Amino acid sequence: MKNLLLKEFKLCFSVVNYIFLLFAVMVLIPNYPCYVSFLYLVLNCFLLFKNTDLNKDLQYSLILPIKKSDIVKARCFSIGLYEIIFILLSIPFAILNIKLFPWGNNAGIIPNFGFYGFVLIMISVCHYIFFTIYYKKAEKHDKAFFITLLFYIILFFIFEFPVWMVYSRNLQELNFLVKSDFISLLKQLPILIFGIIFYILGWILTYKVSAKRFDKVNL
């Protein structure tokens, strides 16, 4: 698995994929939808699969003395690690955003605990959709991307809607979502914990379903 991961990061990930890590800084932009920054994780997934398809990476991997499920597992681990690095890189800028702009974000949620919980749920759903569509026939990365993008946009509106209600309707019950004080962060903590659990279980499910589908593909 170690060698497969090295192959992923050295041969499959392009320079553009690594440049995308810089977009973690976008959570620092004032009065800007924070979720836009993490949209690049969806785009990163698409570019990675597109690049490996063009380079016949699957065909190369299949001649190696490994199981087909190991190919899927390596891809899951590599993208999962990439996502975690992206999230960790964004955290210092999220803290800086809250310190520099204490009045909040007129465009939606601020980068607090609740936000990161929602992000973990969003990207979990997205990589499940992308992987399971792609590995059903080991092709159609374009179709997988557009369907995943659609779901990301839908989830964006679902998770931002309560925040917009706080701003437009002064909905006090959900006011903690747009705050970063200690009490508000405590209220957001269950969302973050749920997001972490959802993310871990999401990857397990993504791998199992994708590996099962890919095992039936004849290349």
PDB file of C-alpha atoms in Angstrom:
ATOM      1  CA  MET A   1       0.000   0.000   0.000  1.00  0.00           C
ATOM      2  CA  LYS A   2       2.895   2.336   0.759  1.00  0.00           C
ATOM      3  CA  ASN A   3       4.254   1.938  -2.774  1.00  0.00           C
ATOM      4  CA  LEU A   4       0.798   2.473  -4.273  1.00  0.00           C
ATOM      5  CA  LEU A   5       0.397   5.686  -2.293  1.00  0.00           C
ATOM      6  CA  LEU A   6       3.802   6.869  -3.494  1.00  0.00           C
ATOM      7  CA  LYS A   7       2.667   6.148  -7.055  1.00  0.00           C
ATOM      8  CA  GLU A   8      -0.465   8.206  -6.463  1.00  0.00           C
ATOM      9  CA  PHE A   9       1.343  11.269  -5.164  1.00  0.00           C
ATOM     10  CA  LYS A  10       4.331  11.104  -7.507  1.00  0.00           C
ATOM     11  CA  LEU A  11       2.736   9.980 -10.768  1.00  0.00           C
ATOM     12  CA  CYS A  12      -1.009  10.603 -10.545  1.00  0.00           C
ATOM     13  CA  PHE A  13      -1.222  13.970  -8.797  1.00  0.00           C
ATOM     14  CA  SER A  14      -0.184  16.774 -11.136  1.00  0.00           C
ATOM     15  CA  VAL A  15       1.272  20.171 -10.276  1.00  0.00           C
ATOM     16  CA  VAL A  16      -2.222  21.662 -10.576  1.00  0.00           C
ATOM     17  CA  ASN A  17      -3.511  19.334  -7.858  1.00  0.00           C
ATOM     18  CA  TYR A  18      -0.849  20.609  -5.484  1.00  0.00           C
ATOM     19  CA  ILE A  19      -1.478  24.232  -6.476  1.00  0.00           C
ATOM     20  CA  PHE A  20      -5.110  23.733  -5.447  1.00  0.00           C
ATOM     21  CA  LEU A  21      -3.924  23.405  -1.843  1.00  0.00           C
ATOM     22  CA  LEU A  22      -3.272  27.151  -1.922  1.00  0.00           C
ATOM     23  CA  PHE A  23      -7.016  27.771  -2.222  1.00  0.00           C
ATOM     24  CA  ALA A  24      -7.350  26.835   1.443  1.00  0.00           C
ATOM     25  CA  VAL A  25      -6.505  30.495   2.078  1.00  0.00           C
ATOM     26  CA  MET A  26      -9.853  31.528   0.580  1.00  0.00           C
ATOM     27  CA  VAL A  27     -11.574  31.081   3.957  1.00  0.00           C
ATOM     28  CA  LEU A  28      -9.796  34.303   4.909  1.00  0.00           C
ATOM     29  CA  ILE A  29     -11.705  36.373   2.331  1.00  0.00           C
ATOM     30  CA  PRO A  30     -14.239  38.632   4.118  1.00  0.00           C
ATOM     31  CA  ASN A  31     -17.940  38.502   3.213  1.00  0.00           C
ATOM     32  CA  TYR A  32     -17.367  35.557   0.894  1.00  0.00           C
ATOM     33  CA  PRO A  33     -19.011  32.086   0.910  1.00  0.00           C
ATOM     34  CA  CYS A  34     -16.534  29.908   2.806  1.00  0.00           C
ATOM     35  CA  TYR A  35     -17.778  26.765   1.084  1.00  0.00           C
ATOM     36  CA  VAL A  36     -16.358  27.971  -2.245  1.00  0.00           C
ATOM     37  CA  SER A  37     -12.850  27.210  -0.996  1.00  0.00           C
ATOM     38  CA  PHE A  38     -13.708  23.547  -0.489  1.00  0.00           C
ATOM     39  CA  LEU A  39     -15.267  23.279  -3.922  1.00  0.00           C
ATOM     40  CA  TYR A  40     -11.682  22.873  -5.113  1.00  0.00           C
ATOM     41  CA  LEU A  41     -11.633  19.473  -3.400  1.00  0.00           C
ATOM     42  CA  VAL A  42     -14.324  18.354  -5.839  1.00  0.00           C
ATOM     43  CA  LEU A  43     -12.402  19.860  -8.742  1.00  0.00           C
ATOM     44  CA  ASN A  44      -9.199  18.231  -7.497  1.00  0.00           C
ATOM     45  CA  CYS A  45     -10.884  14.829  -7.581  1.00  0.00           C
ATOM     46  CA  PHE A  46     -12.062  15.397 -11.138  1.00  0.00           C
ATOM     47  CA  LEU A  47      -8.653  16.534 -12.397  1.00  0.00           C
ATOM     48  CA  LEU A  48      -6.913  13.616 -10.726  1.00  0.00           C
ATOM     49  CA  PHE A  49      -9.162  11.029 -12.358  1.00  0.00           C
ATOM     50  CA  LYS A  50      -9.037  12.841 -15.696  1.00  0.00           C
ATOM     51  CA  ASN A  51      -5.246  12.913 -15.600  1.00  0.00           C
ATOM     52  CA  THR A  52      -4.921   9.236 -14.677  1.00  0.00           C
ATOM     53  CA  ASP A  53      -7.413   8.211 -17.357  1.00  0.00           C
ATOM     54  CA  LEU A  54      -5.417  10.068 -19.995  1.00  0.00           C
ATOM     55  CA  ASN A  55      -2.222   8.383 -18.788  1.00  0.00           C
ATOM     56  CA  LYS A  56      -3.820   4.906 -18.682  1.00  0.00           C
ATOM     57  CA  ASP A  57      -3.036   4.584 -14.989  1.00  0.00           C
ATOM     58  CA  LEU A  58      -5.716   1.943 -14.407  1.00  0.00           C
ATOM     59  CA  GLN A  59      -4.362  -0.269 -17.166  1.00  0.00           C
ATOM     60  CA  TYR A  60      -0.869   0.079 -15.716  1.00  0.00           C
ATOM     61  CA  SER A  61      -2.058  -0.680 -12.181  1.00  0.00           C
ATOM     62  CA  LEU A  62      -3.904  -3.804 -13.319  1.00  0.00           C
ATOM     63  CA  ILE A  63      -0.691  -5.447 -14.530  1.00  0.00           C
ATOM     64  CA  LEU A  64       0.877  -5.032 -11.092  1.00  0.00           C
ATOM     65  CA  PRO A  65       0.766  -8.008  -8.675  1.00  0.00           C
ATOM     66  CA  ILE A  66      -1.991  -6.437  -6.569  1.00  0.00           C
ATOM     67  CA  LYS A  67      -5.723  -6.874  -6.074  1.00  0.00           C
ATOM     68  CA  LYS A  68      -8.158  -4.596  -7.882  1.00  0.00           C
ATOM     69  CA  SER A  69      -9.486  -3.479  -4.517  1.00  0.00           C
ATOM     70  CA  ASP A  70      -5.989  -2.229  -3.617  1.00  0.00           C
ATOM     71  CA  ILE A  71      -6.148   0.186  -6.558  1.00  0.00           C
ATOM     72  CA  VAL A  72      -9.364   1.675  -5.192  1.00  0.00           C
ATOM     73  CA  LYS A  73      -8.018   1.693  -1.641  1.00  0.00           C
ATOM     74  CA  ALA A  74      -4.893   3.607  -2.677  1.00  0.00           C
ATOM     75  CA  ARG A  75      -6.996   6.201  -4.478  1.00  0.00           C
ATOM     76  CA  CYS A  76      -9.285   6.565  -1.443  1.00  0.00           C
ATOM     77  CA  PHE A  77      -6.326   7.005   0.894  1.00  0.00           C
ATOM     78  CA  SER A  78      -4.555   9.494  -1.376  1.00  0.00           C
ATOM     79  CA  ILE A  79      -7.587  11.729  -1.862  1.00  0.00           C
ATOM     80  CA  GLY A  80      -8.565  11.390   1.793  1.00  0.00           C
ATOM     81  CA  LEU A  81      -5.081  12.463   2.868  1.00  0.00           C
ATOM     82  CA  TYR A  82      -5.193  15.348   0.387  1.00  0.00           C
ATOM     83  CA  GLU A  83      -8.535  16.505   1.824  1.00  0.00           C
ATOM     84  CA  ILE A  84      -7.237  16.356   5.398  1.00  0.00           C
ATOM     85  CA  ILE A  85      -4.150  18.381   4.440  1.00  0.00           C
ATOM     86  CA  PHE A  86      -6.378  20.955   2.721  1.00  0.00           C
ATOM     87  CA  ILE A  87      -8.590  21.248   5.806  1.00  0.00           C
ATOM     88  CA  LEU A  88      -5.610  21.566   8.161  1.00  0.00           C
ATOM     89  CA  LEU A  89      -4.080  24.258   5.942  1.00  0.00           C
ATOM     90  CA  SER A  90      -7.340  26.219   6.028  1.00  0.00           C
ATOM     91  CA  ILE A  91      -7.663  26.262   9.836  1.00  0.00           C
ATOM     92  CA  PRO A  92      -5.061  29.005  10.561  1.00  0.00           C
ATOM     93  CA  PHE A  93      -6.746  31.237   7.972  1.00  0.00           C
ATOM     94  CA  ALA A  94     -10.155  30.443   9.453  1.00  0.00           C
ATOM     95  CA  ILE A  95      -8.912  31.573  12.872  1.00  0.00           C
ATOM     96  CA  LEU A  96      -7.407  34.690  11.311  1.00  0.00           C
ATOM     97  CA  ASN A  97     -10.721  35.421   9.572  1.00  0.00           C
ATOM     98  CA  ILE A  98     -12.591  35.329  12.882  1.00  0.00           C
ATOM     99  CA  LYS A  99      -9.983  37.561  14.547  1.00  0.00           C
ATOM    100  CA  LEU A 100      -9.845  40.126  11.726  1.00  0.00           C
ATOM    101  CA  PHE A 101     -13.573  40.219  10.952  1.00  0.00           C
ATOM    102  CA  PRO A 102     -15.416  39.747  14.281  1.00  0.00           C
ATOM    103  CA  TRP A 103     -18.632  41.201  12.824  1.00  0.00           C
ATOM    104  CA  GLY A 104     -19.218  38.007  10.841  1.00  0.00           C
ATOM    105  CA  ASN A 105     -19.788  37.099   7.211  1.00  0.00           C
ATOM    106  CA  ASN A 106     -22.592  38.768   5.260  1.00  0.00           C
ATOM    107  CA  ALA A 107     -22.360  36.032   2.610  1.00  0.00           C
ATOM    108  CA  GLY A 108     -23.107  33.146   4.981  1.00  0.00           C
ATOM    109  CA  ILE A 109     -21.551  31.039   7.697  1.00  0.00           C
ATOM    110  CA  ILE A 110     -18.213  31.932   9.279  1.00  0.00           C
ATOM    111  CA  PRO A 111     -15.396  29.331   9.432  1.00  0.00           C
ATOM    112  CA  ASN A 112     -16.237  27.964  12.889  1.00  0.00           C
ATOM    113  CA  PHE A 113     -16.734  24.441  14.296  1.00  0.00           C
ATOM    114  CA  GLY A 114     -20.156  24.150  12.689  1.00  0.00           C
ATOM    115  CA  PHE A 115     -18.766  25.105   9.303  1.00  0.00           C
ATOM    116  CA  TYR A 116     -16.089  22.414   9.396  1.00  0.00           C
ATOM    117  CA  GLY A 117     -18.644  19.832  10.485  1.00  0.00           C
ATOM    118  CA  PHE A 118     -20.813  20.729   7.498  1.00  0.00           C
ATOM    119  CA  VAL A 119     -17.784  20.681   5.175  1.00  0.00           C
ATOM    120  CA  LEU A 120     -16.857  17.155   6.255  1.00  0.00           C
ATOM    121  CA  ILE A 121     -20.399  15.996   5.515  1.00  0.00           C
ATOM    122  CA  MET A 122     -20.413  17.726   2.121  1.00  0.00           C
ATOM    123  CA  ILE A 123     -17.130  16.310   0.871  1.00  0.00           C
ATOM    124  CA  SER A 124     -18.038  12.849   2.217  1.00  0.00           C
ATOM    125  CA  VAL A 125     -21.217  12.823   0.159  1.00  0.00           C
ATOM    126  CA  CYS A 126     -19.348  14.181  -2.852  1.00  0.00           C
ATOM    127  CA  HIS A 127     -16.520  11.670  -2.944  1.00  0.00           C
ATOM    128  CA  TYR A 128     -19.001   8.823  -2.381  1.00  0.00           C
ATOM    129  CA  ILE A 129     -20.984   9.959  -5.424  1.00  0.00           C
ATOM    130  CA  PHE A 130     -17.885  10.507  -7.566  1.00  0.00           C
ATOM    131  CA  PHE A 131     -16.145   7.240  -6.703  1.00  0.00           C
ATOM    132  CA  THR A 132     -19.188   4.995  -6.982  1.00  0.00           C
ATOM    133  CA  ILE A 133     -20.189   6.456 -10.349  1.00  0.00           C
ATOM    134  CA  TYR A 134     -16.672   6.270 -11.758  1.00  0.00           C
ATOM    135  CA  TYR A 135     -15.792   2.768 -10.584  1.00  0.00           C
ATOM    136  CA  LYS A 136     -19.052   1.315 -11.848  1.00  0.00           C
ATOM    137  CA  LYS A 137     -17.459   1.220 -15.309  1.00  0.00           C
ATOM    138  CA  ALA A 138     -14.036   2.763 -14.603  1.00  0.00           C
ATOM    139  CA  GLU A 139     -14.835   5.605 -16.973  1.00  0.00           C
ATOM    140  CA  LYS A 140     -17.097   8.653 -17.283  1.00  0.00           C
ATOM    141  CA  HIS A 141     -15.178  10.942 -14.941  1.00  0.00           C
ATOM    142  CA  ASP A 142     -16.986  13.869 -16.611  1.00  0.00           C
ATOM    143  CA  LYS A 143     -20.412  12.486 -15.683  1.00  0.00           C
ATOM    144  CA  ALA A 144     -19.221  11.751 -12.141  1.00  0.00           C
ATOM    145  CA  PHE A 145     -17.901  15.297 -11.782  1.00  0.00           C
ATOM    146  CA  PHE A 146     -21.041  17.093 -12.942  1.00  0.00           C
ATOM    147  CA  ILE A 147     -23.326  14.983 -10.752  1.00  0.00           C
ATOM    148  CA  THR A 148     -20.995  15.521  -7.787  1.00  0.00           C
ATOM    149  CA  LEU A 149     -20.867  19.254  -8.477  1.00  0.00           C
ATOM    150  CA  LEU A 150     -24.667  19.380  -8.539  1.00  0.00           C
ATOM    151  CA  PHE A 151     -24.861  17.673  -5.146  1.00  0.00           C
ATOM    152  CA  TYR A 152     -22.227  20.037  -3.724  1.00  0.00           C
ATOM    153  CA  ILE A 153     -24.317  23.034  -4.802  1.00  0.00           C
ATOM    154  CA  ILE A 154     -27.471  21.476  -3.331  1.00  0.00           C
ATOM    155  CA  LEU A 155     -25.715  20.797  -0.016  1.00  0.00           C
ATOM    156  CA  PHE A 156     -24.319  24.334  -0.073  1.00  0.00           C
ATOM    157  CA  PHE A 157     -27.840  25.770  -0.150  1.00  0.00           C
ATOM    158  CA  ILE A 158     -29.089  23.299   2.476  1.00  0.00           C
ATOM    159  CA  PHE A 159     -26.355  24.190   4.969  1.00  0.00           C
ATOM    160  CA  GLU A 160     -26.360  27.915   4.232  1.00  0.00           C
ATOM    161  CA  PHE A 161     -30.152  28.253   4.421  1.00  0.00           C
ATOM    162  CA  PRO A 162     -30.302  28.249   8.266  1.00  0.00           C
ATOM    163  CA  VAL A 163     -27.573  30.898   8.326  1.00  0.00           C
ATOM    164  CA  TRP A 164     -29.436  33.060   5.841  1.00  0.00           C
ATOM    165  CA  MET A 165     -32.534  32.678   8.017  1.00  0.00           C
ATOM    166  CA  VAL A 166     -30.559  33.972  10.994  1.00  0.00           C
ATOM    167  CA  TYR A 167     -29.589  37.083   9.045  1.00  0.00           C
ATOM    168  CA  SER A 168     -32.904  37.720   7.289  1.00  0.00           C
ATOM    169  CA  ARG A 169     -35.397  36.568   9.944  1.00  0.00           C
ATOM    170  CA  ASN A 170     -33.259  37.116  13.037  1.00  0.00           C
ATOM    171  CA  LEU A 171     -33.767  33.462  13.963  1.00  0.00           C
ATOM    172  CA  GLN A 172     -32.301  33.398  17.476  1.00  0.00           C
ATOM    173  CA  GLU A 173     -32.515  29.603  17.854  1.00  0.00           C
ATOM    174  CA  LEU A 174     -29.814  29.186  15.200  1.00  0.00           C
ATOM    175  CA  ASN A 175     -27.835  32.302  16.038  1.00  0.00           C
ATOM    176  CA  PHE A 176     -24.981  30.172  17.406  1.00  0.00           C
ATOM    177  CA  LEU A 177     -24.139  29.101  13.828  1.00  0.00           C
ATOM    178  CA  VAL A 178     -22.859  32.580  12.980  1.00  0.00           C
ATOM    179  CA  LYS A 179     -20.902  33.118  16.203  1.00  0.00           C
ATOM    180  CA  SER A 180     -17.446  32.125  17.402  1.00  0.00           C
ATOM    181  CA  ASP A 181     -17.673  32.786  21.153  1.00  0.00           C
ATOM    182  CA  PHE A 182     -17.072  29.968  23.634  1.00  0.00           C
ATOM    183  CA  ILE A 183     -20.740  29.123  24.249  1.00  0.00           C
ATOM    184  CA  SER A 184     -21.538  29.109  20.523  1.00  0.00           C
ATOM    185  CA  LEU A 185     -18.547  26.882  19.785  1.00  0.00           C
ATOM    186  CA  LEU A 186     -19.735  24.432  22.449  1.00  0.00           C
ATOM    187  CA  LYS A 187     -23.136  24.291  20.736  1.00  0.00           C
ATOM    188  CA  GLN A 188     -21.408  23.688  17.395  1.00  0.00           C
ATOM    189  CA  LEU A 189     -19.183  20.921  18.771  1.00  0.00           C
ATOM    190  CA  PRO A 190     -21.765  18.126  18.182  1.00  0.00           C
ATOM    191  CA  ILE A 191     -21.934  19.193  14.517  1.00  0.00           C
ATOM    192  CA  LEU A 192     -18.149  18.930  14.218  1.00  0.00           C
ATOM    193  CA  ILE A 193     -18.019  15.553  15.974  1.00  0.00           C
ATOM    194  CA  PHE A 194     -20.847  14.233  13.811  1.00  0.00           C
ATOM    195  CA  GLY A 195     -19.040  15.539  10.721  1.00  0.00           C
ATOM    196  CA  ILE A 196     -15.816  13.734  11.684  1.00  0.00           C
ATOM    197  CA  ILE A 197     -17.649  10.446  12.297  1.00  0.00           C
ATOM    198  CA  PHE A 198     -19.634  10.897   9.072  1.00  0.00           C
ATOM    199  CA  TYR A 199     -16.407  11.552   7.164  1.00  0.00           C
ATOM    200  CA  ILE A 200     -14.678   8.406   8.471  1.00  0.00           C
ATOM    201  CA  LEU A 201     -17.688   6.165   7.885  1.00  0.00           C
ATOM    202  CA  GLY A 202     -18.223   7.838   4.513  1.00  0.00           C
ATOM    203  CA  TRP A 203     -14.765   6.826   3.323  1.00  0.00           C
ATOM    204  CA  ILE A 204     -15.269   3.255   4.515  1.00  0.00           C
ATOM    205  CA  LEU A 205     -18.560   3.018   2.627  1.00  0.00           C
ATOM    206  CA  THR A 206     -17.079   4.736  -0.430  1.00  0.00           C
ATOM    207  CA  TYR A 207     -14.231   2.234  -0.559  1.00  0.00           C
ATOM    208  CA  LYS A 208     -16.409  -0.845  -0.077  1.00  0.00           C
ATOM    209  CA  VAL A 209     -19.002   0.108  -2.689  1.00  0.00           C
ATOM    210  CA  SER A 210     -16.403   1.344  -5.196  1.00  0.00           C
ATOM    211  CA  ALA A 211     -14.168  -1.720  -4.782  1.00  0.00           C
ATOM    212  CA  LYS A 212     -17.144  -4.036  -5.228  1.00  0.00           C
ATOM    213  CA  ARG A 213     -18.182  -2.241  -8.412  1.00  0.00           C
ATOM    214  CA  PHE A 214     -14.660  -2.068  -9.812  1.00  0.00           C
ATOM    215  CA  ASP A 215     -14.146  -5.784  -9.207  1.00  0.00           C
ATOM    216  CA  LYS A 216     -16.913  -6.458 -11.756  1.00  0.00           C
ATOM    217  CA  VAL A 217     -15.358  -4.214 -14.407  1.00  0.00           C
ATOM    218  CA  ASN A 218     -13.498  -5.940 -17.234  1.00  0.00           C
ATOM    219  CA  LEU A 219     -10.775  -3.708 -18.650  1.00  0.00           C
TER     220      LEU A 219
END
